[in-house]
mmCIF file of C-alpha atoms in Angstrom:
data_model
loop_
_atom_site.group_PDB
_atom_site.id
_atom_site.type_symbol
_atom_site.label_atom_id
_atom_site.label_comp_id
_atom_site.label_asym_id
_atom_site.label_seq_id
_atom_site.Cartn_x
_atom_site.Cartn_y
_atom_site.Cartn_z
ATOM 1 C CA UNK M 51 40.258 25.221 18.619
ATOM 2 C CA UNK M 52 40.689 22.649 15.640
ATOM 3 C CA UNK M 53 38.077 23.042 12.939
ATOM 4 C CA UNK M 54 34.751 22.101 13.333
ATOM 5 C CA UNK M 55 35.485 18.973 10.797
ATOM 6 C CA UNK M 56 37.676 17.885 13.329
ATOM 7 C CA UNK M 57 35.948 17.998 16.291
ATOM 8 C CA UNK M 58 33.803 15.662 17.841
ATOM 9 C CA UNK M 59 30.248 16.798 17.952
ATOM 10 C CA UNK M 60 29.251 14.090 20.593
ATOM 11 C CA UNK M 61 31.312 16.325 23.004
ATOM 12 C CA UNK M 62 29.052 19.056 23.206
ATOM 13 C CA UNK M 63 26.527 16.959 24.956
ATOM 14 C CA UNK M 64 29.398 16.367 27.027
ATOM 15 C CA UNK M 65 29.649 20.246 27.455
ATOM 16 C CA UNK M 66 26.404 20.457 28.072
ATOM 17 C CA UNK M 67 26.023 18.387 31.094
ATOM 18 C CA UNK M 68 29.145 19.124 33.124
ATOM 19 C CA UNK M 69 28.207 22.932 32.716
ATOM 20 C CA UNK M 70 25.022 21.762 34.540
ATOM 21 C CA UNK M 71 26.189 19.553 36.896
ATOM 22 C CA UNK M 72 29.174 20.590 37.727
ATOM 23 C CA UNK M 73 30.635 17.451 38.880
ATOM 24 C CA UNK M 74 32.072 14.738 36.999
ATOM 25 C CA UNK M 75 30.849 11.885 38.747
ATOM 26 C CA UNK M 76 26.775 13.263 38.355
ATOM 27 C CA UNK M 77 27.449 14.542 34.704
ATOM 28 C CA UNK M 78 28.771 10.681 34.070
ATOM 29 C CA UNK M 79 25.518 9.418 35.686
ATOM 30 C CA UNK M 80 23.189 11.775 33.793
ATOM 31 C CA UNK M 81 25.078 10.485 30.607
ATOM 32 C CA UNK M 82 25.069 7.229 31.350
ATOM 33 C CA UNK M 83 28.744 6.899 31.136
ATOM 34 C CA UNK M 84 31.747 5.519 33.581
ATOM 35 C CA UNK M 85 33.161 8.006 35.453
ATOM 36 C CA UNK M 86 37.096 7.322 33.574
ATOM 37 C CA UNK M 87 34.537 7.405 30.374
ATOM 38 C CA UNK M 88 33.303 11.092 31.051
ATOM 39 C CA UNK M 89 36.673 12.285 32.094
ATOM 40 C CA UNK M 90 38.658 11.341 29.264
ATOM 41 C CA UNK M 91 35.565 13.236 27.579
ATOM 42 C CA UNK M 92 36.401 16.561 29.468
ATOM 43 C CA UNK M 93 40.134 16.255 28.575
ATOM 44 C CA UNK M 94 39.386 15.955 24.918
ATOM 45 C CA UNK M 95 37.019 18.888 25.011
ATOM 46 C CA UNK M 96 39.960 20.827 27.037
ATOM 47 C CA UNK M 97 42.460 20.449 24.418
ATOM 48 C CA UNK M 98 40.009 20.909 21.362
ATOM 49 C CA UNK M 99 38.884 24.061 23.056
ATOM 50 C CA UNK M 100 42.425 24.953 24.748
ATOM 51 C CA UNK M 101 40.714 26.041 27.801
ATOM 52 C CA UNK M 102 40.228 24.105 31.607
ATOM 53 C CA UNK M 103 36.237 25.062 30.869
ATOM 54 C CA UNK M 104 36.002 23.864 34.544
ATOM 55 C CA UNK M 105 38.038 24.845 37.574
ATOM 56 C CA UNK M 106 38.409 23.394 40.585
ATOM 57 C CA UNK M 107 37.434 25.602 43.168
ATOM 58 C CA UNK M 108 36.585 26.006 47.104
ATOM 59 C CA UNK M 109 33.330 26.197 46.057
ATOM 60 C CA UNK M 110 33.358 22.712 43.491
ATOM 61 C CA UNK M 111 34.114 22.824 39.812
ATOM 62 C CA UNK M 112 33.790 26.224 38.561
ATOM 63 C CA UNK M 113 33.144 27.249 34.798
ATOM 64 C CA UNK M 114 35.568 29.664 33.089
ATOM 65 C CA UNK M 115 34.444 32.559 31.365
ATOM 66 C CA UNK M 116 34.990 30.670 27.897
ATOM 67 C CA UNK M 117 33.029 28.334 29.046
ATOM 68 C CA UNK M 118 29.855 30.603 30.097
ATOM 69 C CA UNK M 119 30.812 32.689 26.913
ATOM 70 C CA UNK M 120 30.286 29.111 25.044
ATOM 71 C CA UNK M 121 27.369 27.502 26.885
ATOM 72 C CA UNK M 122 24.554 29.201 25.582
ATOM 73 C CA UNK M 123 26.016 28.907 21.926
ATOM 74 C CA UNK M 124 25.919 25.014 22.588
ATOM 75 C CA UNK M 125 22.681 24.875 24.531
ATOM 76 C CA UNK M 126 21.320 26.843 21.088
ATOM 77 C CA UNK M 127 23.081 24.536 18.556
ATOM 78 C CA UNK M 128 21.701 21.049 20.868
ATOM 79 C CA UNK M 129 18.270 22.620 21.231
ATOM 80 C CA UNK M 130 17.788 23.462 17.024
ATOM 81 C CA UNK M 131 19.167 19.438 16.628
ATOM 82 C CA UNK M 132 16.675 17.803 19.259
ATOM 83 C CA UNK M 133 13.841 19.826 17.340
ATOM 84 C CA UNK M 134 15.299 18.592 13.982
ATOM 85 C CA UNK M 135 15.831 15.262 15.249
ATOM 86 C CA UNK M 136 12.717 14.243 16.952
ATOM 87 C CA UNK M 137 10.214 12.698 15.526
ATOM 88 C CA UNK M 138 7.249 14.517 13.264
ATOM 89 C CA UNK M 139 4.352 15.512 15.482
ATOM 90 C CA UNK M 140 1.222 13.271 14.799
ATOM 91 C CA UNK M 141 -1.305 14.058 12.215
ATOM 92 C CA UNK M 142 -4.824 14.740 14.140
ATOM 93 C CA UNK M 143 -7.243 14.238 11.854
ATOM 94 C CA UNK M 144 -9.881 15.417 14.862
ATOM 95 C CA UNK M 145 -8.411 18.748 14.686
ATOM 96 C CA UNK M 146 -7.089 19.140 10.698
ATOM 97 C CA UNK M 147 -8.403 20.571 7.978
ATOM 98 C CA UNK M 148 -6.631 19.062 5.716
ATOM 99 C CA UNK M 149 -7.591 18.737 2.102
ATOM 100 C CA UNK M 150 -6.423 15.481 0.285
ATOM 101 C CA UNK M 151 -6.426 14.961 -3.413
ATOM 102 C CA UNK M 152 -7.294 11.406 -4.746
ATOM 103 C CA UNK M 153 -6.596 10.300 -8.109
ATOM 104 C CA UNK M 154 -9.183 7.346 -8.289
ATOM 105 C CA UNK M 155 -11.019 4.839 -10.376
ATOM 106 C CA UNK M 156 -15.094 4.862 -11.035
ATOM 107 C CA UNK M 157 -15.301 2.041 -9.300
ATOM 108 C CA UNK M 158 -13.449 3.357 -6.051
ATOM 109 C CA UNK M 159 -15.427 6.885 -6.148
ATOM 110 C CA UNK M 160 -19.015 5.417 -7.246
ATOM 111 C CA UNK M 161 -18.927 2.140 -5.027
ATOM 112 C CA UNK M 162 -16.742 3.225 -2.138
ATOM 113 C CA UNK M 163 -15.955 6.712 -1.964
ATOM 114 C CA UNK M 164 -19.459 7.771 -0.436
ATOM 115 C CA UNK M 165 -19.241 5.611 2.523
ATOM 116 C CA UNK M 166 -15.778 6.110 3.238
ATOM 117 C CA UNK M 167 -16.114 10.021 3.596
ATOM 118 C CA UNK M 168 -18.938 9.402 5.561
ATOM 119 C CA UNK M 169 -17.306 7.599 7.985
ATOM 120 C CA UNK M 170 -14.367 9.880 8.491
ATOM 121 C CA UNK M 171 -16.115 12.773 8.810
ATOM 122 C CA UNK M 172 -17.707 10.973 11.843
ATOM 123 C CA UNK M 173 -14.646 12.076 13.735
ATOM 124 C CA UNK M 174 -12.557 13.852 11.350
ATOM 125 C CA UNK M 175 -15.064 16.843 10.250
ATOM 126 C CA UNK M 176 -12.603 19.405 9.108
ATOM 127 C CA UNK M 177 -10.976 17.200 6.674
ATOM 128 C CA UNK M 178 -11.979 17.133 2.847
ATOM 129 C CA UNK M 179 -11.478 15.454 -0.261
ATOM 130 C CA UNK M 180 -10.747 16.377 -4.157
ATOM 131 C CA UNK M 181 -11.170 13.453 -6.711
ATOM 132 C CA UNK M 182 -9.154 13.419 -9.912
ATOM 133 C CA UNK M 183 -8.613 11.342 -12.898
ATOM 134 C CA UNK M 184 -5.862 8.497 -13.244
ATOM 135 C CA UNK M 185 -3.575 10.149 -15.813
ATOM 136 C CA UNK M 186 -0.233 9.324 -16.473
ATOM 137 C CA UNK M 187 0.643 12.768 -15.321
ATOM 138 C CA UNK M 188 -0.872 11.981 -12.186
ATOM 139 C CA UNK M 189 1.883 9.297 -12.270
ATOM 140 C CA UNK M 190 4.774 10.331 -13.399
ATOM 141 C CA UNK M 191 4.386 14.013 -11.970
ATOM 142 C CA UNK M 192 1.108 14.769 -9.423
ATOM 143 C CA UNK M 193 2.581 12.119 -7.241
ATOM 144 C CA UNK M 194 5.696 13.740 -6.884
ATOM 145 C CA UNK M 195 5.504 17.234 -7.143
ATOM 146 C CA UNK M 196 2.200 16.580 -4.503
ATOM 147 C CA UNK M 197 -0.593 17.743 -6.506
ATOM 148 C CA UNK M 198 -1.976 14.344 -5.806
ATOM 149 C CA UNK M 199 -1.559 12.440 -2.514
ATOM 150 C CA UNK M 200 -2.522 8.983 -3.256
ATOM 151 C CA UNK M 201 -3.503 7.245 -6.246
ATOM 152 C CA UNK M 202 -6.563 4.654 -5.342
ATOM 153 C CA UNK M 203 -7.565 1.357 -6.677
ATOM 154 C CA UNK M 204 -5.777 0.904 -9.905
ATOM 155 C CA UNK M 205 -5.196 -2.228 -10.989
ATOM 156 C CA UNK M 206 -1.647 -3.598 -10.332
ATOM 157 C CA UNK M 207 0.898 -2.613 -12.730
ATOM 158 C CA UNK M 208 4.097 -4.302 -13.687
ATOM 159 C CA UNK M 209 5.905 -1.336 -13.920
ATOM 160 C CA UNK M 210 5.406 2.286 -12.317
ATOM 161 C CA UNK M 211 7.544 5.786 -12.388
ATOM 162 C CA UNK M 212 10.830 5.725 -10.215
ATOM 163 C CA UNK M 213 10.398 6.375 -6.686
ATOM 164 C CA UNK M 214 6.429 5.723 -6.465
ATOM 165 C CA UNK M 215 5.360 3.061 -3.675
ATOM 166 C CA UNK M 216 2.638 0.699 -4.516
ATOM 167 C CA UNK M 217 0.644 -1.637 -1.533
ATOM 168 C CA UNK M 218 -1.844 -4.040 -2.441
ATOM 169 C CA UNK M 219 -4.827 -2.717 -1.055
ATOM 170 C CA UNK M 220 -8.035 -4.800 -2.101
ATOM 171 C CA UNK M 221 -9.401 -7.692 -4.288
ATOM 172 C CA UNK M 222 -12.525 -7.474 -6.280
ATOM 173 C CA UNK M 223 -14.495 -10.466 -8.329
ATOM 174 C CA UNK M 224 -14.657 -9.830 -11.887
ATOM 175 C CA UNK M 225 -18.525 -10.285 -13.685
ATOM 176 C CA UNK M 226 -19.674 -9.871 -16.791
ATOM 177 C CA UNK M 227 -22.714 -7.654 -17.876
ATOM 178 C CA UNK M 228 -25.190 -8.216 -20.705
ATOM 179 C CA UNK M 229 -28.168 -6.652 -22.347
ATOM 180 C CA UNK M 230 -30.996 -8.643 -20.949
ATOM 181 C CA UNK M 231 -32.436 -8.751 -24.241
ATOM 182 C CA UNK M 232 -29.502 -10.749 -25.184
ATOM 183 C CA UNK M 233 -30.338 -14.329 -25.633
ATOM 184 C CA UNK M 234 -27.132 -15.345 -27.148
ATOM 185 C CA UNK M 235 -25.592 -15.353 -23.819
ATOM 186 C CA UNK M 236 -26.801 -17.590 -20.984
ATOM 187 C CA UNK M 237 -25.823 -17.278 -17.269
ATOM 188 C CA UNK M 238 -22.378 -18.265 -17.462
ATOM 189 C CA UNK M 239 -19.640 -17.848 -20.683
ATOM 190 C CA UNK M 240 -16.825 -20.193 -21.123
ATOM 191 C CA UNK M 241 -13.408 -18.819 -22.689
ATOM 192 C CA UNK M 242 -14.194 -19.218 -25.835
ATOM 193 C CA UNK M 243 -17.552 -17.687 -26.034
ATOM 194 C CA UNK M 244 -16.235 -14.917 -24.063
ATOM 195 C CA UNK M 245 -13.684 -14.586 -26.702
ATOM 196 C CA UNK M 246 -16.164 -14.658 -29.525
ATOM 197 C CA UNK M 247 -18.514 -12.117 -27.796
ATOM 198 C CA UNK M 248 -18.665 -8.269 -28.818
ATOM 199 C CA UNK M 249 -16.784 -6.352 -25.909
ATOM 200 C CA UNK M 250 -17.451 -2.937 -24.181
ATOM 201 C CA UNK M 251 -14.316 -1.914 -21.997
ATOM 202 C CA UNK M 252 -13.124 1.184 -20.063
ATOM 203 C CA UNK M 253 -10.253 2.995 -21.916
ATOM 204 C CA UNK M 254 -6.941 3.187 -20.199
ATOM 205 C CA UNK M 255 -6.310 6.946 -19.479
ATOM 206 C CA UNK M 256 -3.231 6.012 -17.114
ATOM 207 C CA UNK M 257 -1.372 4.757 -20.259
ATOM 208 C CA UNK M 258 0.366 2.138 -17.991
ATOM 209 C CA UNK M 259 -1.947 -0.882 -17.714
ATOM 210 C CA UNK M 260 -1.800 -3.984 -19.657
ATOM 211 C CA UNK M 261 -5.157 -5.366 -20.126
ATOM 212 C CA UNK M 262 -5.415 -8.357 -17.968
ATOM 213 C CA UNK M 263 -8.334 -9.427 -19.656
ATOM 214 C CA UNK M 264 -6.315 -9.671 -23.048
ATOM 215 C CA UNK M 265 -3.454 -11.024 -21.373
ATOM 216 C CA UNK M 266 -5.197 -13.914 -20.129
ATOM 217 C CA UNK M 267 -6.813 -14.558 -23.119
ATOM 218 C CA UNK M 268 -3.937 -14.687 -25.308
ATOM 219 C CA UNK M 269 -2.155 -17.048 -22.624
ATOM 220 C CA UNK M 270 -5.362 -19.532 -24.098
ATOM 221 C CA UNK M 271 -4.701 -18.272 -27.587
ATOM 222 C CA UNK M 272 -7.418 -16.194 -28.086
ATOM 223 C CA UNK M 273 -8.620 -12.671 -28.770
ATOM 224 C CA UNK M 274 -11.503 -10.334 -29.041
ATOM 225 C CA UNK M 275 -12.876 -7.278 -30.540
ATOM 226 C CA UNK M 276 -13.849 -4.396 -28.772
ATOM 227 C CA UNK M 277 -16.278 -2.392 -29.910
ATOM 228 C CA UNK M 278 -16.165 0.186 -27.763
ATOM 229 C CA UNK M 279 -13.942 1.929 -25.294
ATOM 230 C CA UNK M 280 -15.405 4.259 -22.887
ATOM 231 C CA UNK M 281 -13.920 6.648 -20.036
ATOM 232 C CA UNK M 282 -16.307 5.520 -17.037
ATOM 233 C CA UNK M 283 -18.220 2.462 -16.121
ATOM 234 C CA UNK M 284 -22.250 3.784 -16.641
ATOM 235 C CA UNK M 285 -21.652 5.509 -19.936
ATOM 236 C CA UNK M 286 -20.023 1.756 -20.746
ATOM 237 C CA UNK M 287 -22.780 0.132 -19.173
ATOM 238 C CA UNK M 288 -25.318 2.049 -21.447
ATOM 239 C CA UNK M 289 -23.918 0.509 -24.461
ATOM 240 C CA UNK M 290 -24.381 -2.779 -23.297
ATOM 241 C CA UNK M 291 -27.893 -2.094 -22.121
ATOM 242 C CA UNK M 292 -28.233 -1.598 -26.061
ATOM 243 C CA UNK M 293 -26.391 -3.364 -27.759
ATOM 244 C CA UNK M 294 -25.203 -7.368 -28.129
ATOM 245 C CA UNK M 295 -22.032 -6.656 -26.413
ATOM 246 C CA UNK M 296 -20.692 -8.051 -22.940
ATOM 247 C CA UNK M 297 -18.339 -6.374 -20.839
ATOM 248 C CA UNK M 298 -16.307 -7.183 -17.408
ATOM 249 C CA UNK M 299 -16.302 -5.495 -14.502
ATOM 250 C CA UNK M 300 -16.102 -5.388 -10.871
ATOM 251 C CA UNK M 301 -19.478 -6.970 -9.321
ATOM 252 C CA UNK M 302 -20.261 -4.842 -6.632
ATOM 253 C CA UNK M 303 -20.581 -1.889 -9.777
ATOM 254 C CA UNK M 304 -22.311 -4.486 -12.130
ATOM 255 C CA UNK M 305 -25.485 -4.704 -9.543
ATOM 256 C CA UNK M 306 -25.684 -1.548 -9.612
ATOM 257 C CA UNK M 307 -26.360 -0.896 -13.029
ATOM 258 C CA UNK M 308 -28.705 -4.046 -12.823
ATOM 259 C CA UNK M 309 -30.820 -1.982 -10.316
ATOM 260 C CA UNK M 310 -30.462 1.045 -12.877
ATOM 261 C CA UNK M 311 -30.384 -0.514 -16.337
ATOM 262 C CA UNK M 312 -32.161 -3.349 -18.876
ATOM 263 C CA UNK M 313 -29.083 -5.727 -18.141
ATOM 264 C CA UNK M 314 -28.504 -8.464 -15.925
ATOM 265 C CA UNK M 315 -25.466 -10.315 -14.457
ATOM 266 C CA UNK M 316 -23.258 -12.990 -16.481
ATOM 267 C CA UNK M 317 -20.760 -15.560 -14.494
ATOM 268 C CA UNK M 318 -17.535 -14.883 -16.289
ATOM 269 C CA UNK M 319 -14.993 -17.611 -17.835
ATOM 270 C CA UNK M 320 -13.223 -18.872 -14.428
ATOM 271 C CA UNK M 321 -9.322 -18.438 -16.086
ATOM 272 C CA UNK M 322 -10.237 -14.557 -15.459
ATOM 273 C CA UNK M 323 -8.278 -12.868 -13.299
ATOM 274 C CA UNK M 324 -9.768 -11.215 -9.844
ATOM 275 C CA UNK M 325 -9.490 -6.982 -10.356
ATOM 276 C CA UNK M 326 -5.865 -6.452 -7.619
ATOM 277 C CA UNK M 327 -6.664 -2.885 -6.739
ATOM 278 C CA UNK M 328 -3.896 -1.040 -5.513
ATOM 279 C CA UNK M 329 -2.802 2.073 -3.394
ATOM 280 C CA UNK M 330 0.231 4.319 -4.948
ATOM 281 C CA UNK M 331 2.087 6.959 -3.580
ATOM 282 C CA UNK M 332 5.604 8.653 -3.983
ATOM 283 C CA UNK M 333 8.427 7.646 -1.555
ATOM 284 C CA UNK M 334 8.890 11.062 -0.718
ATOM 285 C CA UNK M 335 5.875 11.587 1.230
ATOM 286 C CA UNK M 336 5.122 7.697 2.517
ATOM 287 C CA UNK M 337 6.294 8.971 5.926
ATOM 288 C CA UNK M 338 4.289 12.119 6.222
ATOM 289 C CA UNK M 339 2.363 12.001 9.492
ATOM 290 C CA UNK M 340 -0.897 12.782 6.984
ATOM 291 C CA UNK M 341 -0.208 10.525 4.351
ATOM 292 C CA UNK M 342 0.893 7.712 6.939
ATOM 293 C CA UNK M 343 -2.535 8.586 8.184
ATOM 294 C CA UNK M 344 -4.519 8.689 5.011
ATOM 295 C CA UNK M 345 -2.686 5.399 3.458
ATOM 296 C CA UNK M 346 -3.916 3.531 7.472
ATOM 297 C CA UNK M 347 -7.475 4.533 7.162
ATOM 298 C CA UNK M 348 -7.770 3.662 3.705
ATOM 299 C CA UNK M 349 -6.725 -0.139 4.601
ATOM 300 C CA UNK M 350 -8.939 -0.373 7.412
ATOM 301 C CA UNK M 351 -11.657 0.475 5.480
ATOM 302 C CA UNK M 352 -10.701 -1.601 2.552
ATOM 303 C CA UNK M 353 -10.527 -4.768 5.495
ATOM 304 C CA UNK M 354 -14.114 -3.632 6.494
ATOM 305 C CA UNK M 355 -15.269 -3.319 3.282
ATOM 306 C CA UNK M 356 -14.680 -6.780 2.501
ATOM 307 C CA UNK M 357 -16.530 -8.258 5.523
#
């Protein structure tokens, strides 16, 4: 026999099927292949294996002892590649216990984390949840190496580590907050008053984001001054409620804090961009039966969620 580099693999399916059918003309039908087609086949895999491998006999097409000494090593080697080859089994998130890590934003674990467990564990009650911090280490590394699975509703980014995949997931409408002690501030700010205002933001612990807020306003050549920059939305939120400062942020979190704190709701300047909340993940684990799964549900409830 030639080397294995030069033989045709395609003829041990080939092999295969004559040693089971025994007859050239059913072994071409089971292959779906003329019957000239599967005997030039057989005469290939004679002289690569320099042996008849089937006889004609009184009794049909017999196999020679190569061949039964060769048939099981080929029924082995086709049975390993069909497992290898076919496709992952499903994830069944009915029957998994499965714990997925999240690296998420306030906003996505305060506003819509609770009701999207709850739903899944509806019919998915073995499956659980850890919540982390955006970090860039969740970024450049978690993602990869698979301490995190998915990376939820941060803003879109211009630019993200090699090999990450990013979706567009959901749109949110930007509002401002105030003190409602503050009477400098009516129910709606223009540009330029929002530019002149005292600001309260969230810091950026994923080191990657621009601030669209700033971006926008230096596109009208403006600026502002932060006065303080917090790590989650009610300790922010609590500075406004005593101070004269203003800050932006998603609406659906602002009434919250209107139920919870002295501070009511402010229209924003309309050049301000809506919050594009994304979903990330690494390429190396977008196909994953569980992640395919995880990355599916998340959407649908995102397309809910907006209704």
């Amino acid at each position: 026999m030639r080397s294995l580099r030069h033989f045709d693999l395609n003829l041990l399916l080939v092999f295969e099927t004559l040693m089971h059918e025994r007859h050239v003309t059913r072994a071409a039908e089971t292959l779906h292949l003329s019957q000239p087609a599967l005997s030039h086949a057989l005469k290939r895999l004679r002289e690569s294996l320099d042996d008849p491998l089937l006889v004609r006999t009184e009794n049909g097409m017999q196999p020679t002892p190569r061949a039964l000494a060769l048939l099981p090593v080929v029924q082995q080697a086709l049975a390993m590649l069909r497992q290898g080859l076919a496709p992952p089994a499903m994830f069944s998130p009915a029957n998994s216990t499965r714990r997925f890590t999240l690296a998420t934003t306030d906003y996505f674990e305060e506003v819509m984390y609770p009701l999207f467990l709850s739903q899944l564990l509806a019919y998915a009650p073995g499956i659980s949840f850890s919540i982390e911090l955006i970090t860039p280490d969740v970024l450049s590394e978690g993602l990869e190496q698979r301490q995190i699975d998915m990376v939820v509703g941060l803003d879109s980014q211009s630019a993200l580590p090699s090999g990450v995949i990013q979706t567009p997931w959901m749109d949110e409408e930007l509002v401002c907050l105030v003190a409602t002690h503050n009477g400098r501030v009516g129910d709606a700010l223009d540009i330029a008053q929002f530019a002149q205002e005292p600001h309260v933001e969230l810091a950026d612990i994923s080191g990657l984001r621009p601030s669209n807020i700033d971006s926008c306003l230096v596109q009208h050549g403006l600026t502002r001054r932060v006065i303080s920059k917090n790590l989650n939305y009610i300790a922010a939120a609590r500075v406004v409620a005593l101070t004269e400062a203003i800050m932006t942020l998603p609406r659906q979190m602002a009434e919250r804090f209107v139920a919870m704190l002295p501070v009511r709701l402010v229209e924003p300047p309309k050049e301000l961009p809506a919050l594009k909340m994304t979903l990330i993940q690494h390429g190396l684990y977008a196909n994953d039966p569980a992640n395919a799964w995880l990355h599916k549900v998340l959407v649908e409830f995102a397309n809910d969620f907006r209704r």
